[in-house]
CSV table of C-alpha atoms and ligand atoms in Angstrom, one decimal:
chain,number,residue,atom,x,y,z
R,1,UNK,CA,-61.5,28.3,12.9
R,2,UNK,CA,-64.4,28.8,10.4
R,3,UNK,CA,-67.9,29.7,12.1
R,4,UNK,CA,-71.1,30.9,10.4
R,5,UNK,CA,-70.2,29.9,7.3
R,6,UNK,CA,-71.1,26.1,7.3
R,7,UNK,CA,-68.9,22.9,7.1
R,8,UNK,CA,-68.0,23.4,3.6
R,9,UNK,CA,-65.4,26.4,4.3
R,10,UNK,CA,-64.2,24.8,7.0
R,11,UNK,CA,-63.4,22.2,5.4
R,12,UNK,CA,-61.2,24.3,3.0
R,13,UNK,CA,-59.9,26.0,5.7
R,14,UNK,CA,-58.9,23.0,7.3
R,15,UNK,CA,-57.1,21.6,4.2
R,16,UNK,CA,-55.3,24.6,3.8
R,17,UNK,CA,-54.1,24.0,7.4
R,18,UNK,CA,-53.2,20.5,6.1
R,19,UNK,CA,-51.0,21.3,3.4
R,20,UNK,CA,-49.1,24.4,5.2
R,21,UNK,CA,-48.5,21.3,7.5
R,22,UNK,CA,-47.1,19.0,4.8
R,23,UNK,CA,-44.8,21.5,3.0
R,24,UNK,CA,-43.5,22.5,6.7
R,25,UNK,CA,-42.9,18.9,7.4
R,26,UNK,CA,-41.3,18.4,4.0
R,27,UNK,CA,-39.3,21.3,4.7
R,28,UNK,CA,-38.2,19.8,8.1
R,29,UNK,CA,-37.2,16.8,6.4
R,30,UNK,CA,-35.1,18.5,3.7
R,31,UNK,CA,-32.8,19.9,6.2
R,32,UNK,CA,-32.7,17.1,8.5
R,33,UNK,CA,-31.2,15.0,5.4
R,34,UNK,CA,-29.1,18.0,4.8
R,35,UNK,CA,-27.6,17.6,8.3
R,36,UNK,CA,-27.0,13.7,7.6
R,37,UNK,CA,-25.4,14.2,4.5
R,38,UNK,CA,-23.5,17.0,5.5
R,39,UNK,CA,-24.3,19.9,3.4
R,40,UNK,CA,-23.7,22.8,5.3
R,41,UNK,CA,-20.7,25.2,4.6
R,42,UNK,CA,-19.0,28.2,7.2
R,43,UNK,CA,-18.6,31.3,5.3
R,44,UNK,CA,-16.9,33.9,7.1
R,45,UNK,CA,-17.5,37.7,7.1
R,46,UNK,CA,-14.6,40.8,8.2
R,47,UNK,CA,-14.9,42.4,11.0
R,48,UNK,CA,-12.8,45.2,10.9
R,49,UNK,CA,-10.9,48.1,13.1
R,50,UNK,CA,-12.9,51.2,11.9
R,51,UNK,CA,-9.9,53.6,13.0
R,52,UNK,CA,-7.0,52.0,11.2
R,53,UNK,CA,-9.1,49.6,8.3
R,54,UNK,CA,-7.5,46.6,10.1
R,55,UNK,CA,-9.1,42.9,10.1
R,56,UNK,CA,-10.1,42.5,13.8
R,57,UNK,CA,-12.2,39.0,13.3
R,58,UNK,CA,-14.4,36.8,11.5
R,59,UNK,CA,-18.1,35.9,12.0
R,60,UNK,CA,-19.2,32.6,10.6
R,61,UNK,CA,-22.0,32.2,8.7
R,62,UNK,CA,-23.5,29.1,8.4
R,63,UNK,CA,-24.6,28.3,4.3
R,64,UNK,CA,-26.9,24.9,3.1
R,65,UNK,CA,-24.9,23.6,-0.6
R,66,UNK,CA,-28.1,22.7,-2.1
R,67,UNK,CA,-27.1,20.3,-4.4
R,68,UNK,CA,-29.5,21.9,-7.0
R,69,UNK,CA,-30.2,25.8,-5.4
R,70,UNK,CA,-26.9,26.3,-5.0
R,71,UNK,CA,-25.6,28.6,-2.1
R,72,UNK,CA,-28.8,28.8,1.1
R,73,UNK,CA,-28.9,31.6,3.2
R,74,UNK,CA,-29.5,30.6,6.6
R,75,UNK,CA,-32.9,32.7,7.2
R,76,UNK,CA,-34.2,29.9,4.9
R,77,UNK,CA,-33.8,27.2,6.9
R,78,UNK,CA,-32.6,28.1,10.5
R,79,UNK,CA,-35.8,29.1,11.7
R,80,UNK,CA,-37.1,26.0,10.5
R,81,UNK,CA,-34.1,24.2,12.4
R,82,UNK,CA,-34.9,26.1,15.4
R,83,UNK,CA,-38.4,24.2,15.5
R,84,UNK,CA,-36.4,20.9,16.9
R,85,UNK,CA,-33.2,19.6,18.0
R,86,UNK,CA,-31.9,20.2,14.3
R,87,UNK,CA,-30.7,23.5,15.4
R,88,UNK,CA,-28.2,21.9,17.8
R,89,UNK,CA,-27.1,19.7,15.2
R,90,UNK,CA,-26.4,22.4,12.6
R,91,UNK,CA,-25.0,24.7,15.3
R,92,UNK,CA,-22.4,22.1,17.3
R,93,UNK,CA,-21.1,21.6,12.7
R,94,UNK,CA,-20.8,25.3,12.4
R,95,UNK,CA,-19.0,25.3,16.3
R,96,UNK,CA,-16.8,22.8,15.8
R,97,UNK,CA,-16.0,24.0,11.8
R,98,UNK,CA,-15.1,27.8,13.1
R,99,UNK,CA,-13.2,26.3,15.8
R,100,UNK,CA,-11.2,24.2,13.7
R,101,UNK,CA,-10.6,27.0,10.9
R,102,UNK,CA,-9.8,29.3,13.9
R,103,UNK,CA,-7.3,27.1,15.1
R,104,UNK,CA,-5.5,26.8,11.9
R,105,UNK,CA,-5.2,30.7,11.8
R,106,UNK,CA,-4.0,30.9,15.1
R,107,UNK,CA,-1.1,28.2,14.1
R,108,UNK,CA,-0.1,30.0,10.9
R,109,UNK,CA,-0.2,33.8,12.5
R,110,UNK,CA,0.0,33.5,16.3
R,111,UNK,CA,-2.1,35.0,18.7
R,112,UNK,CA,-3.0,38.3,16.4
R,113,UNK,CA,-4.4,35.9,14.4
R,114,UNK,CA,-8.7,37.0,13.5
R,115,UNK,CA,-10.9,35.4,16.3
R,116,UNK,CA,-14.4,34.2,15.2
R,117,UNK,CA,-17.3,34.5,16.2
R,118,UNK,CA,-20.1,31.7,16.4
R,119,UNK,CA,-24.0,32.2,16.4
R,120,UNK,CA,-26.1,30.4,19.5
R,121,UNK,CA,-29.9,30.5,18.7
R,122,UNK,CA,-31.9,30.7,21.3
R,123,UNK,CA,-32.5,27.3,21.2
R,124,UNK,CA,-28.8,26.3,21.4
R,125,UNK,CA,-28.6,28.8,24.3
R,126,UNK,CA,-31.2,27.1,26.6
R,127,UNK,CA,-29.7,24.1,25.7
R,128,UNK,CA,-28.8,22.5,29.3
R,129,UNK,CA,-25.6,21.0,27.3
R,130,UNK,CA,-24.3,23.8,25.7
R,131,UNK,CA,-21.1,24.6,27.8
R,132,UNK,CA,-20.4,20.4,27.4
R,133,UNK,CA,-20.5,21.0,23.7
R,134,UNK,CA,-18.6,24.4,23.8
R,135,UNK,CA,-15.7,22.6,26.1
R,136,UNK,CA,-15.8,19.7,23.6
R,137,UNK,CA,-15.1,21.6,20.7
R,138,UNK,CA,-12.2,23.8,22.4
R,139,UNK,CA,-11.2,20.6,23.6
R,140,UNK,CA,-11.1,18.3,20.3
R,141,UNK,CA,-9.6,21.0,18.2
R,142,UNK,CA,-7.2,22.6,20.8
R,143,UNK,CA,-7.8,26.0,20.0
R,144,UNK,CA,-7.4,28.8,22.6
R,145,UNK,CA,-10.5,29.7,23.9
R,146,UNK,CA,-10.5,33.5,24.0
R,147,UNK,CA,-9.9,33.2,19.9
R,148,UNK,CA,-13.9,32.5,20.1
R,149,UNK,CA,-16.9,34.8,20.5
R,150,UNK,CA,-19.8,33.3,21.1
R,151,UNK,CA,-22.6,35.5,19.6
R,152,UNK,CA,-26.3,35.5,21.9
R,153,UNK,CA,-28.8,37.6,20.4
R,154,UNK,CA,-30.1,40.3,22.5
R,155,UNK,CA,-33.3,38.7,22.7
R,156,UNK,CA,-32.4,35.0,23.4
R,157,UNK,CA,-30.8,36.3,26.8
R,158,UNK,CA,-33.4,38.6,27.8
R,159,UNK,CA,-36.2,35.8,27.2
R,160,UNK,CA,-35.2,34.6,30.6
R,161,UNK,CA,-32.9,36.6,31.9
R,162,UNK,CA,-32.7,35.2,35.6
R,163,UNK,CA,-30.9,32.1,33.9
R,164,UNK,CA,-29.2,33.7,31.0
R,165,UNK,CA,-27.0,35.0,33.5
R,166,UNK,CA,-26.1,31.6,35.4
R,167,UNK,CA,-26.1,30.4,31.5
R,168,UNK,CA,-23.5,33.0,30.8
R,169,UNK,CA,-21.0,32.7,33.7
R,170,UNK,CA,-20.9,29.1,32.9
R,171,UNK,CA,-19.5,29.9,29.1
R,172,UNK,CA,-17.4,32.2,30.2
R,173,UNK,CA,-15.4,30.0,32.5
R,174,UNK,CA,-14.6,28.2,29.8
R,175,UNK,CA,-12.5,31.3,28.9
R,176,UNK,CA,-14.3,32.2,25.8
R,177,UNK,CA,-16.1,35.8,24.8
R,178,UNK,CA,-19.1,36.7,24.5
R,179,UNK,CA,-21.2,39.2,22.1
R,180,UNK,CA,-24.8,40.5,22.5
R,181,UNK,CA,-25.6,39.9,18.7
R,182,UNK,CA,-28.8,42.6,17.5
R,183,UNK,CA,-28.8,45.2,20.0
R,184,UNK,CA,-31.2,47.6,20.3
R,185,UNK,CA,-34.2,45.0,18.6
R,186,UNK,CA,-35.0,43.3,21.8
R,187,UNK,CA,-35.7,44.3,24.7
R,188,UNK,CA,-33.1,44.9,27.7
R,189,UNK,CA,-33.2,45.4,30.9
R,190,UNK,CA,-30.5,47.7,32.5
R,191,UNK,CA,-30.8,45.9,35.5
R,192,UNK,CA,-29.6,42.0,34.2
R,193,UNK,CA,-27.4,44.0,31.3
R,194,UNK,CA,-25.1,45.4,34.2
R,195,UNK,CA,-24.5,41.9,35.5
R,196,UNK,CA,-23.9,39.8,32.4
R,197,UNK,CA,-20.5,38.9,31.3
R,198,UNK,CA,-20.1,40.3,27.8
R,199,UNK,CA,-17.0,41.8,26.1
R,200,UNK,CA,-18.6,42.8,22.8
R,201,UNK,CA,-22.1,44.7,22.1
R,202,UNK,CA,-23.1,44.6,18.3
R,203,UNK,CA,-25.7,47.5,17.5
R,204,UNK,CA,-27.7,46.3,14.9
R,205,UNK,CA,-27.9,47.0,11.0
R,206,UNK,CA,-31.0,48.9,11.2
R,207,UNK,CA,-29.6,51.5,13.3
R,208,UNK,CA,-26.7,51.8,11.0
R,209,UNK,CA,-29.1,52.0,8.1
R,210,UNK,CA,-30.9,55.3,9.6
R,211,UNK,CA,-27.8,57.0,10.4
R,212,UNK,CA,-27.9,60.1,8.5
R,213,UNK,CA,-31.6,59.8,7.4
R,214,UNK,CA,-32.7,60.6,11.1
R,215,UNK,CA,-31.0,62.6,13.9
R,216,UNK,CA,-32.4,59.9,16.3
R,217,UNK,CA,-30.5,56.9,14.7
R,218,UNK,CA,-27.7,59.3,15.3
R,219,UNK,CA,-28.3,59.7,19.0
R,220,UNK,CA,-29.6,56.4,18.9
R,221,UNK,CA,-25.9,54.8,17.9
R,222,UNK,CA,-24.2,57.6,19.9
R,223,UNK,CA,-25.8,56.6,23.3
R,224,UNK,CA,-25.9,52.8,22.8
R,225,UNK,CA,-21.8,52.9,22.1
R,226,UNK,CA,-21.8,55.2,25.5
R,227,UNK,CA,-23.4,52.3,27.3
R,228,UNK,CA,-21.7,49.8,25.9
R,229,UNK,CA,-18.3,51.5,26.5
R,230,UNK,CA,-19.4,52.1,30.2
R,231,UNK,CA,-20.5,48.2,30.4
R,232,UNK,CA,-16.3,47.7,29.4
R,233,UNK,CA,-17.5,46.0,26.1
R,234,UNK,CA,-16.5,46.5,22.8
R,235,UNK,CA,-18.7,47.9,20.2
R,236,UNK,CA,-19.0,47.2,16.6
R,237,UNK,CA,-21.4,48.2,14.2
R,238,UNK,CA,-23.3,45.8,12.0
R,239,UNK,CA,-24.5,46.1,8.2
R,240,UNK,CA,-21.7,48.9,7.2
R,241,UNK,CA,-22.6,49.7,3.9
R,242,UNK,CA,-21.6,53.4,2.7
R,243,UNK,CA,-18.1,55.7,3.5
R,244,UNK,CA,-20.8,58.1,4.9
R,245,UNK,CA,-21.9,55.3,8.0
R,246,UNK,CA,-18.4,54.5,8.0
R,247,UNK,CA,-17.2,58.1,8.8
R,248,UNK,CA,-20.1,59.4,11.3
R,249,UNK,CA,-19.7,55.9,12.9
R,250,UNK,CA,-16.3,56.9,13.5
R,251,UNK,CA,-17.3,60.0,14.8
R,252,UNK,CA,-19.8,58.2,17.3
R,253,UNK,CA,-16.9,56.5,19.1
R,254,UNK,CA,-18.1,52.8,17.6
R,255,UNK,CA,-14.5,51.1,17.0
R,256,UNK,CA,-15.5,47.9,14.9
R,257,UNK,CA,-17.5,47.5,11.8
R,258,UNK,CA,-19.5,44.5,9.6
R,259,UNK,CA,-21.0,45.1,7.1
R,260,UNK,CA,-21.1,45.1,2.4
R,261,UNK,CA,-18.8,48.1,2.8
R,262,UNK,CA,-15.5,46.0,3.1
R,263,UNK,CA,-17.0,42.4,3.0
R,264,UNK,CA,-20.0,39.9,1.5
R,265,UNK,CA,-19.6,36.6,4.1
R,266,UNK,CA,-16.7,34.9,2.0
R,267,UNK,CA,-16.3,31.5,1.3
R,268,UNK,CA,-13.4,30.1,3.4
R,269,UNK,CA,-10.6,30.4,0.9
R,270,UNK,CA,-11.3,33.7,0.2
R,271,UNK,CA,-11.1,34.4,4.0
R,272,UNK,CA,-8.1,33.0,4.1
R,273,UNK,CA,-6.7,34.9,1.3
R,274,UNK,CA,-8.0,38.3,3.3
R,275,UNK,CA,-6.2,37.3,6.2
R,276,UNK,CA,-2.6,36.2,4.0
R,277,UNK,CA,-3.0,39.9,2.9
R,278,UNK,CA,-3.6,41.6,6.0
R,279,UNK,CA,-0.9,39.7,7.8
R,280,UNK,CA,1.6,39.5,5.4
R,281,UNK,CA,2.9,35.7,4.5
R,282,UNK,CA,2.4,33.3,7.4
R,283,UNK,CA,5.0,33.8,10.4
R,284,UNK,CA,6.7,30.2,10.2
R,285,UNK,CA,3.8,28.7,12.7
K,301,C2E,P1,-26.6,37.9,12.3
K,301,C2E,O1,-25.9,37.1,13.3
K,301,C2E,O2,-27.0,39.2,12.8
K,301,C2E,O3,-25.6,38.0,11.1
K,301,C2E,C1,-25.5,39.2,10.3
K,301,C2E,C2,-26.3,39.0,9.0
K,301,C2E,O4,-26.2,40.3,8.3
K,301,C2E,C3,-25.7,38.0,8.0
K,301,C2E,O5,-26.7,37.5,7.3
K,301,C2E,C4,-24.8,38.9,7.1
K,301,C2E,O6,-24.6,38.3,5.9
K,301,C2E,C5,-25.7,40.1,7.0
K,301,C2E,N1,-25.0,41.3,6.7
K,301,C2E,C6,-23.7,41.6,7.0
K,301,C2E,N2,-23.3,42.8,6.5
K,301,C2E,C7,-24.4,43.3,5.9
K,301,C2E,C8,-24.7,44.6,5.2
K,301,C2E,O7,-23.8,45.4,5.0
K,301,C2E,N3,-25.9,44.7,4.6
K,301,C2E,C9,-26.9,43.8,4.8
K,301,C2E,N4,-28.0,44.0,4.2
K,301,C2E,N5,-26.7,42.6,5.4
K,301,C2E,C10,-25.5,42.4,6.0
K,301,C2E,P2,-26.9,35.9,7.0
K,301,C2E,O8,-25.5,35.3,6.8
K,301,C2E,O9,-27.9,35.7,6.0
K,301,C2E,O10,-27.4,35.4,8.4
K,301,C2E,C11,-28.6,35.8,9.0
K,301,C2E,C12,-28.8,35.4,10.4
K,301,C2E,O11,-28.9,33.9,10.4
K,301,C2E,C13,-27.7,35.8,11.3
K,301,C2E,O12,-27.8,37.1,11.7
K,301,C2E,C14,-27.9,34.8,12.4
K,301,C2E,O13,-28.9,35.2,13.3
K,301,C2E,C15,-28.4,33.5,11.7
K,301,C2E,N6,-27.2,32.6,11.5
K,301,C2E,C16,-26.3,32.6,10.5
K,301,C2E,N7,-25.4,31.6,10.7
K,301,C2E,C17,-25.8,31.0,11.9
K,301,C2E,C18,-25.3,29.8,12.6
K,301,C2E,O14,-24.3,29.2,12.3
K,301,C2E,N8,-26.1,29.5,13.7
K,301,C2E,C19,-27.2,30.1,14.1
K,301,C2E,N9,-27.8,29.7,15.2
K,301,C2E,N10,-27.6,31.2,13.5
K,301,C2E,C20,-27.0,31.6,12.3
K,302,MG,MG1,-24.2,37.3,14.6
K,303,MG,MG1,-26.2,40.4,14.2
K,304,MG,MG1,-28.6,41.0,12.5
């Protein structure tokens, strides 16, 4: 708020306000008419077996096909979507879409088949409904549950970690997994970390980006695949980019990797063709 300087600069200020206002509101309503007319797109990136090279699973990656701009990454218009109930809108799409897709794979190549993985906002997490709309999906497309990982970042379930845990039993009775997306850029606490249900931990791209810049990020990876090990989780790497991450990762006792080294997010029939490759031609359903 403007103080000593009179009613005039206030006045700009406050116009400024004003507009920021507008454009946000504008924005808000370009993605709400996105939802209605449907213009979001799952792309789907590798995750892969860092020992053997294998494809392990797939996270999807929700896109907005702007009739105009093309291809939308999501950091242009989630947070936005996060702002209201548009979030839950986009997310039960991008849930149901992966869990459909998933289900086809697991038809055509049995239960080896690539499991997904699905990203919950924190938004979508608190959602009181969520395990409703979790069971619905599973339900309506009749895929096995344990083919889905549902993805919580780090911070979403430390934000209130007394009911992230209650939060978390109550997905995983539905049979599903569950990933802590982003480690190491919230803030954890042993104590809950112990007690929540996860089967996968996914150290995040900036510590993979300072391996071998900085003995740290080394120790860094090292000890956070100890704990996750310890905690019976899997660990994968995110934002693999170079052979050099890709070997000392290795070395570091991480077992799964994401990241530009093997795979951009790919558009669904390039997924597919990835996975026809991997598993050979489709077993006969
Ligand atoms: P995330 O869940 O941590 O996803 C990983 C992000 O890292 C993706 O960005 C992916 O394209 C990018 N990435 C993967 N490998 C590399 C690499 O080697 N180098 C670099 N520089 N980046 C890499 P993307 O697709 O733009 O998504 C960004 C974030 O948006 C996601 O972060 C996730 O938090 C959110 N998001 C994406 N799709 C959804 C969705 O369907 N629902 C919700 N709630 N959030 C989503
Ligand atoms: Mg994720
Ligand atoms: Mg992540
Ligand atoms: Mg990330």
């Amino acid at each position: 708020r403007a103080k000593s300087n009179g009613a005039a600069s206030y006045e700009i200020f406050d116009a400024a306000m004003g507009a920021q206002a507008l454009l946000q509101l504008e924005k808000q309503t370009d993605v709400r008419r996105a939802v209605e007319r449907r213009e979001f797109v799952v792309f789907y990136q590798p995750k892969v077996e860092l020992s053997s090279g294998a494809l392990h699973g797939f996270e999807a990656l929700v896109r907005w096909a702007h009739p105009e701009r093309g291809i939308v990454s999501p950091g242009e218009f989630i947070p936005l979507a996060e702002e209201s109930d548009l979030i839950v809108r986009i997310g039960r799409f991008v849930l149901e879409e992966s869990c459909r897709q998933a289900k086809v794979w697991r038809d055509r190549y049995g239960a080896h088949a690539p499991a997904v993985g699905v990203n919950l906002s924190a938004r979508q997490f608190r959602d009181p409904n969520l395990a409703r709309i979790v069971g619905a999906a599973l339900e309506e497309t009749g895929l096995d549950p344990n083919a889905l990982l549902l993805e919580v970042t780090e911070s979403a379930m430390m934000d209130d970690a007394e009911s992230s845990g209650a939060r978390l039993r109550e997905l995983k009775a539905l049979g599903v997994r569950i990933a802590i997306d982003d480690f190491g850029t919230g803030y954890s606490s042993l104590a809950y970390l112990q007690h929540f249900p996860l089967d996968m931990l996914k150290i995040d791209r900036s510590f993979v980006t300072e391996l071998g810049r900085d003995p740290k990020g080394t120790a860094i990876i090292e000890a956070v695949s100890s704990l996750g090990h310890l905690l019976e989780m899997q660990v994968l790497a995110e934002g693999v980019e170079t052979t050099d991450q890709l070997a000392r990762l290795r070395d570091l006792g991480c077992e799964l990797g994401q990241g530009y080294y093997w795979s951009r997010p790919l558009p669904q029939e390039e997924a597919e063709e990835l996975i026809a490759k991997s598993f050979g031609t489709a077993n006969g359903g």
